[in-house]
């Protein structure tokens, strides 16, 4: 999956690190909320990218901690990073919202269940928006957080606000079906 490759290569472009450190950074930056990436996929991806010649590793032992592989980009990895940046940036933008599968089927439900479904979606979007607000507040004045990372957080917040506005319009009858 090109997005995971790009995330891993991009982090290693900044500095060498182990797969565990990459995963912690993915969690800290909440990347898994907007790119499908899991803990096992980071470890597998690091091994795959090394096998393809995009990464090299060396084993380090710190104190009483177990040995770990620390990865860094090879010249081929630098080129692959740039290739993926250009390729993914040139793709058409697709926004997949899983709850749209519910939305397109709402008219097949009795009104009470329809309202319950919409209330659940609304609650989840509100929760997401609240988490994003908190995340932005916590990280906006932290110098180690890159501005590009903050831009993605703000993008996700704007998207959450737009979805909330859209839900309100559905509830007001903007879809032709009263929610």
PDB file of C-alpha atoms in Angstrom:
ATOM      1  CA  UNK A   1       0.000   0.000   0.000  1.00  0.00           C
ATOM      2  CA  UNK A   2       1.638   3.191  -1.204  1.00  0.00           C
ATOM      3  CA  UNK A   3       0.326   5.426   1.621  1.00  0.00           C
ATOM      4  CA  UNK A   4       1.940   3.272   4.311  1.00  0.00           C
ATOM      5  CA  UNK A   5       5.179   3.143   2.302  1.00  0.00           C
ATOM      6  CA  UNK A   6       5.144   6.926   2.092  1.00  0.00           C
ATOM      7  CA  UNK A   7       4.465   7.368   5.817  1.00  0.00           C
ATOM      8  CA  UNK A   8       7.352   5.044   6.773  1.00  0.00           C
ATOM      9  CA  UNK A   9       9.793   6.436   4.205  1.00  0.00           C
ATOM     10  CA  UNK A  10       8.854  10.012   5.134  1.00  0.00           C
ATOM     11  CA  UNK A  11       9.494   9.473   8.823  1.00  0.00           C
ATOM     12  CA  UNK A  12      12.811   7.788   8.112  1.00  0.00           C
ATOM     13  CA  UNK A  13      13.786  10.601   5.744  1.00  0.00           C
ATOM     14  CA  UNK A  14      13.784  12.901   8.758  1.00  0.00           C
ATOM     15  CA  UNK A  15      15.838  10.583  10.970  1.00  0.00           C
ATOM     16  CA  UNK A  16      16.742   6.897  11.398  1.00  0.00           C
ATOM     17  CA  UNK A  17      14.564   4.985  13.859  1.00  0.00           C
ATOM     18  CA  UNK A  18      13.217   1.572  14.751  1.00  0.00           C
ATOM     19  CA  UNK A  19       9.820   0.228  13.719  1.00  0.00           C
ATOM     20  CA  UNK A  20       8.560   0.663  17.290  1.00  0.00           C
ATOM     21  CA  UNK A  21       9.558   4.353  17.201  1.00  0.00           C
ATOM     22  CA  UNK A  22       7.817   4.796  13.857  1.00  0.00           C
ATOM     23  CA  UNK A  23       4.660   3.220  15.290  1.00  0.00           C
ATOM     24  CA  UNK A  24       4.778   5.457  18.370  1.00  0.00           C
ATOM     25  CA  UNK A  25       5.088   8.496  16.105  1.00  0.00           C
ATOM     26  CA  UNK A  26       2.120   7.268  14.031  1.00  0.00           C
ATOM     27  CA  UNK A  27       0.099   6.981  17.254  1.00  0.00           C
ATOM     28  CA  UNK A  28       1.298  10.317  18.653  1.00  0.00           C
ATOM     29  CA  UNK A  29       0.417  12.132  15.446  1.00  0.00           C
ATOM     30  CA  UNK A  30      -2.887  10.227  15.160  1.00  0.00           C
ATOM     31  CA  UNK A  31      -1.986   9.280  11.601  1.00  0.00           C
ATOM     32  CA  UNK A  32      -4.035   6.085  11.818  1.00  0.00           C
ATOM     33  CA  UNK A  33      -7.188   8.219  12.080  1.00  0.00           C
ATOM     34  CA  UNK A  34      -6.809   9.455   8.508  1.00  0.00           C
ATOM     35  CA  UNK A  35      -4.562   6.860   6.837  1.00  0.00           C
ATOM     36  CA  UNK A  36      -5.239   3.150   7.168  1.00  0.00           C
ATOM     37  CA  UNK A  37      -2.133   2.031   9.041  1.00  0.00           C
ATOM     38  CA  UNK A  38      -1.842  -0.432  11.922  1.00  0.00           C
ATOM     39  CA  UNK A  39       0.913  -1.458  14.330  1.00  0.00           C
ATOM     40  CA  UNK A  40       1.636  -4.768  12.571  1.00  0.00           C
ATOM     41  CA  UNK A  41       1.677  -3.015   9.189  1.00  0.00           C
ATOM     42  CA  UNK A  42       4.493  -0.680  10.299  1.00  0.00           C
ATOM     43  CA  UNK A  43       6.713  -3.604  11.308  1.00  0.00           C
ATOM     44  CA  UNK A  44       5.910  -5.578   8.154  1.00  0.00           C
ATOM     45  CA  UNK A  45       6.383  -2.522   5.985  1.00  0.00           C
ATOM     46  CA  UNK A  46       9.827  -1.775   7.418  1.00  0.00           C
ATOM     47  CA  UNK A  47      10.942  -5.342   6.639  1.00  0.00           C
ATOM     48  CA  UNK A  48       9.428  -5.220   3.123  1.00  0.00           C
ATOM     49  CA  UNK A  49      11.026  -1.865   2.340  1.00  0.00           C
ATOM     50  CA  UNK A  50      14.383  -3.186   3.510  1.00  0.00           C
ATOM     51  CA  UNK A  51      13.992  -6.286   1.327  1.00  0.00           C
ATOM     52  CA  UNK A  52      13.267  -4.008  -1.653  1.00  0.00           C
ATOM     53  CA  UNK A  53      16.468  -2.059  -0.963  1.00  0.00           C
ATOM     54  CA  UNK A  54      14.741   1.167   0.139  1.00  0.00           C
ATOM     55  CA  UNK A  55      15.902   0.859   3.758  1.00  0.00           C
ATOM     56  CA  UNK A  56      18.977  -0.422   5.502  1.00  0.00           C
ATOM     57  CA  UNK A  57      19.096  -1.413   9.139  1.00  0.00           C
ATOM     58  CA  UNK A  58      21.675  -1.774  11.829  1.00  0.00           C
ATOM     59  CA  UNK A  59      21.180  -3.435  15.184  1.00  0.00           C
ATOM     60  CA  UNK A  60      21.487  -1.343  18.321  1.00  0.00           C
ATOM     61  CA  UNK A  61      21.396  -2.279  21.968  1.00  0.00           C
ATOM     62  CA  UNK A  62      20.673   0.383  24.556  1.00  0.00           C
ATOM     63  CA  UNK A  63      21.306  -0.565  28.183  1.00  0.00           C
ATOM     64  CA  UNK A  64      19.274  -3.557  29.276  1.00  0.00           C
ATOM     65  CA  UNK A  65      16.776  -3.142  26.452  1.00  0.00           C
ATOM     66  CA  UNK A  66      16.606  -5.888  23.820  1.00  0.00           C
ATOM     67  CA  UNK A  67      18.408  -5.345  20.522  1.00  0.00           C
ATOM     68  CA  UNK A  68      16.446  -3.486  17.882  1.00  0.00           C
ATOM     69  CA  UNK A  69      16.842  -2.708  14.218  1.00  0.00           C
ATOM     70  CA  UNK A  70      17.221   0.967  13.420  1.00  0.00           C
ATOM     71  CA  UNK A  71      16.226   1.780   9.847  1.00  0.00           C
ATOM     72  CA  UNK A  72      17.434   4.530   7.542  1.00  0.00           C
ATOM     73  CA  UNK A  73      16.816   5.375   3.898  1.00  0.00           C
ATOM     74  CA  UNK A  74      19.091   4.168   1.145  1.00  0.00           C
ATOM     75  CA  UNK A  75      19.619   6.192  -2.035  1.00  0.00           C
ATOM     76  CA  UNK A  76      16.946   3.990  -3.655  1.00  0.00           C
ATOM     77  CA  UNK A  77      14.678   4.773  -0.672  1.00  0.00           C
ATOM     78  CA  UNK A  78      15.184   8.512  -1.223  1.00  0.00           C
ATOM     79  CA  UNK A  79      14.174   8.094  -4.875  1.00  0.00           C
ATOM     80  CA  UNK A  80      11.173   5.918  -3.933  1.00  0.00           C
ATOM     81  CA  UNK A  81      10.059   8.535  -1.392  1.00  0.00           C
ATOM     82  CA  UNK A  82      10.139  11.256  -4.055  1.00  0.00           C
ATOM     83  CA  UNK A  83       8.412   9.001  -6.603  1.00  0.00           C
ATOM     84  CA  UNK A  84       5.601   8.198  -4.150  1.00  0.00           C
ATOM     85  CA  UNK A  85       5.207  11.863  -3.193  1.00  0.00           C
ATOM     86  CA  UNK A  86       4.723  12.816  -6.842  1.00  0.00           C
ATOM     87  CA  UNK A  87       2.510   9.800  -7.640  1.00  0.00           C
ATOM     88  CA  UNK A  88       0.157  10.146  -4.686  1.00  0.00           C
ATOM     89  CA  UNK A  89      -0.071  13.952  -5.006  1.00  0.00           C
ATOM     90  CA  UNK A  90      -1.140  13.517  -8.657  1.00  0.00           C
ATOM     91  CA  UNK A  91      -3.961  11.056  -7.884  1.00  0.00           C
ATOM     92  CA  UNK A  92      -7.596  12.163  -7.812  1.00  0.00           C
ATOM     93  CA  UNK A  93      -8.733  12.928  -4.270  1.00  0.00           C
ATOM     94  CA  UNK A  94     -11.095  10.353  -2.774  1.00  0.00           C
ATOM     95  CA  UNK A  95     -12.730  10.776   0.586  1.00  0.00           C
ATOM     96  CA  UNK A  96     -14.155   7.522   1.883  1.00  0.00           C
ATOM     97  CA  UNK A  97     -16.558   7.857   4.789  1.00  0.00           C
ATOM     98  CA  UNK A  98     -17.690   4.436   5.950  1.00  0.00           C
ATOM     99  CA  UNK A  99     -20.921   5.821   7.379  1.00  0.00           C
ATOM    100  CA  UNK A 100     -22.073   6.689   3.842  1.00  0.00           C
ATOM    101  CA  UNK A 101     -23.026   3.012   3.512  1.00  0.00           C
ATOM    102  CA  UNK A 102     -25.594   3.721   6.246  1.00  0.00           C
ATOM    103  CA  UNK A 103     -26.722   7.018   4.705  1.00  0.00           C
ATOM    104  CA  UNK A 104     -27.533   5.511   1.291  1.00  0.00           C
ATOM    105  CA  UNK A 105     -29.727   2.905   2.983  1.00  0.00           C
ATOM    106  CA  UNK A 106     -31.573   5.109   5.482  1.00  0.00           C
ATOM    107  CA  UNK A 107     -34.721   5.224   3.385  1.00  0.00           C
ATOM    108  CA  UNK A 108     -35.044   1.445   3.848  1.00  0.00           C
ATOM    109  CA  UNK A 109     -35.503   1.834   7.595  1.00  0.00           C
ATOM    110  CA  UNK A 110     -38.489   2.771   9.748  1.00  0.00           C
ATOM    111  CA  UNK A 111     -38.245   6.403  10.961  1.00  0.00           C
ATOM    112  CA  UNK A 112     -37.318   5.478  14.552  1.00  0.00           C
ATOM    113  CA  UNK A 113     -34.328   3.322  13.515  1.00  0.00           C
ATOM    114  CA  UNK A 114     -33.333   5.920  10.902  1.00  0.00           C
ATOM    115  CA  UNK A 115     -33.168   8.581  13.638  1.00  0.00           C
ATOM    116  CA  UNK A 116     -31.133   6.236  15.858  1.00  0.00           C
ATOM    117  CA  UNK A 117     -28.620   5.648  13.052  1.00  0.00           C
ATOM    118  CA  UNK A 118     -28.283   9.369  12.370  1.00  0.00           C
ATOM    119  CA  UNK A 119     -27.925  10.118  16.086  1.00  0.00           C
ATOM    120  CA  UNK A 120     -25.090   7.566  16.309  1.00  0.00           C
ATOM    121  CA  UNK A 121     -23.299   9.065  13.326  1.00  0.00           C
ATOM    122  CA  UNK A 122     -23.771  12.571  14.706  1.00  0.00           C
ATOM    123  CA  UNK A 123     -22.415  11.524  18.112  1.00  0.00           C
ATOM    124  CA  UNK A 124     -19.375   9.902  16.501  1.00  0.00           C
ATOM    125  CA  UNK A 125     -18.637  12.973  14.399  1.00  0.00           C
ATOM    126  CA  UNK A 126     -19.000  15.186  17.502  1.00  0.00           C
ATOM    127  CA  UNK A 127     -16.573  12.897  19.364  1.00  0.00           C
ATOM    128  CA  UNK A 128     -14.109  13.049  16.480  1.00  0.00           C
ATOM    129  CA  UNK A 129     -14.394  16.839  16.331  1.00  0.00           C
ATOM    130  CA  UNK A 130     -13.869  17.114  20.082  1.00  0.00           C
ATOM    131  CA  UNK A 131     -10.773  14.874  19.931  1.00  0.00           C
ATOM    132  CA  UNK A 132      -9.394  16.954  17.078  1.00  0.00           C
ATOM    133  CA  UNK A 133     -10.009  20.201  19.010  1.00  0.00           C
ATOM    134  CA  UNK A 134      -8.153  18.783  22.007  1.00  0.00           C
ATOM    135  CA  UNK A 135      -5.338  17.462  19.821  1.00  0.00           C
ATOM    136  CA  UNK A 136      -4.940  20.833  18.088  1.00  0.00           C
ATOM    137  CA  UNK A 137      -4.910  22.680  21.431  1.00  0.00           C
ATOM    138  CA  UNK A 138      -2.283  20.300  22.857  1.00  0.00           C
ATOM    139  CA  UNK A 139      -0.002  20.418  19.842  1.00  0.00           C
ATOM    140  CA  UNK A 140      -0.363  23.874  18.289  1.00  0.00           C
ATOM    141  CA  UNK A 141       2.421  25.416  20.385  1.00  0.00           C
ATOM    142  CA  UNK A 142       4.743  22.412  20.482  1.00  0.00           C
ATOM    143  CA  UNK A 143       7.787  23.268  18.349  1.00  0.00           C
ATOM    144  CA  UNK A 144       8.538  19.591  17.536  1.00  0.00           C
ATOM    145  CA  UNK A 145       5.193  19.217  15.741  1.00  0.00           C
ATOM    146  CA  UNK A 146       5.728  20.035  12.075  1.00  0.00           C
ATOM    147  CA  UNK A 147       3.411  22.630  10.552  1.00  0.00           C
ATOM    148  CA  UNK A 148       2.408  20.049   7.950  1.00  0.00           C
ATOM    149  CA  UNK A 149       1.145  17.783  10.736  1.00  0.00           C
ATOM    150  CA  UNK A 150      -0.856  20.633  12.200  1.00  0.00           C
ATOM    151  CA  UNK A 151      -2.257  21.356   8.731  1.00  0.00           C
ATOM    152  CA  UNK A 152      -3.639  17.811   8.548  1.00  0.00           C
ATOM    153  CA  UNK A 153      -5.202  18.138  12.010  1.00  0.00           C
ATOM    154  CA  UNK A 154      -6.847  21.407  10.949  1.00  0.00           C
ATOM    155  CA  UNK A 155      -8.013  19.795   7.683  1.00  0.00           C
ATOM    156  CA  UNK A 156      -9.650  16.977   9.622  1.00  0.00           C
ATOM    157  CA  UNK A 157     -11.300  19.497  11.957  1.00  0.00           C
ATOM    158  CA  UNK A 158     -12.740  21.450   9.011  1.00  0.00           C
ATOM    159  CA  UNK A 159     -14.012  18.179   7.552  1.00  0.00           C
ATOM    160  CA  UNK A 160     -15.682  17.289  10.879  1.00  0.00           C
ATOM    161  CA  UNK A 161     -17.331  20.730  10.982  1.00  0.00           C
ATOM    162  CA  UNK A 162     -18.561  20.302   7.397  1.00  0.00           C
ATOM    163  CA  UNK A 163     -20.026  16.880   8.225  1.00  0.00           C
ATOM    164  CA  UNK A 164     -21.791  18.350  11.267  1.00  0.00           C
ATOM    165  CA  UNK A 165     -23.289  21.079   9.047  1.00  0.00           C
ATOM    166  CA  UNK A 166     -24.349  18.447   6.523  1.00  0.00           C
ATOM    167  CA  UNK A 167     -25.987  16.320   9.261  1.00  0.00           C
ATOM    168  CA  UNK A 168     -27.892  19.389  10.476  1.00  0.00           C
ATOM    169  CA  UNK A 169     -29.169  19.968   6.924  1.00  0.00           C
ATOM    170  CA  UNK A 170     -30.336  16.340   6.733  1.00  0.00           C
ATOM    171  CA  UNK A 171     -32.169  16.718  10.021  1.00  0.00           C
ATOM    172  CA  UNK A 172     -33.815  19.883   8.701  1.00  0.00           C
ATOM    173  CA  UNK A 173     -35.130  17.947   5.725  1.00  0.00           C
ATOM    174  CA  UNK A 174     -32.474  19.077   3.197  1.00  0.00           C
ATOM    175  CA  UNK A 175     -32.280  15.566   1.718  1.00  0.00           C
ATOM    176  CA  UNK A 176     -35.947  15.199   0.907  1.00  0.00           C
ATOM    177  CA  UNK A 177     -36.208  12.548   3.622  1.00  0.00           C
ATOM    178  CA  UNK A 178     -36.752  13.862   7.124  1.00  0.00           C
ATOM    179  CA  UNK A 179     -34.282  12.349   9.558  1.00  0.00           C
TER     180      UNK A 179
END
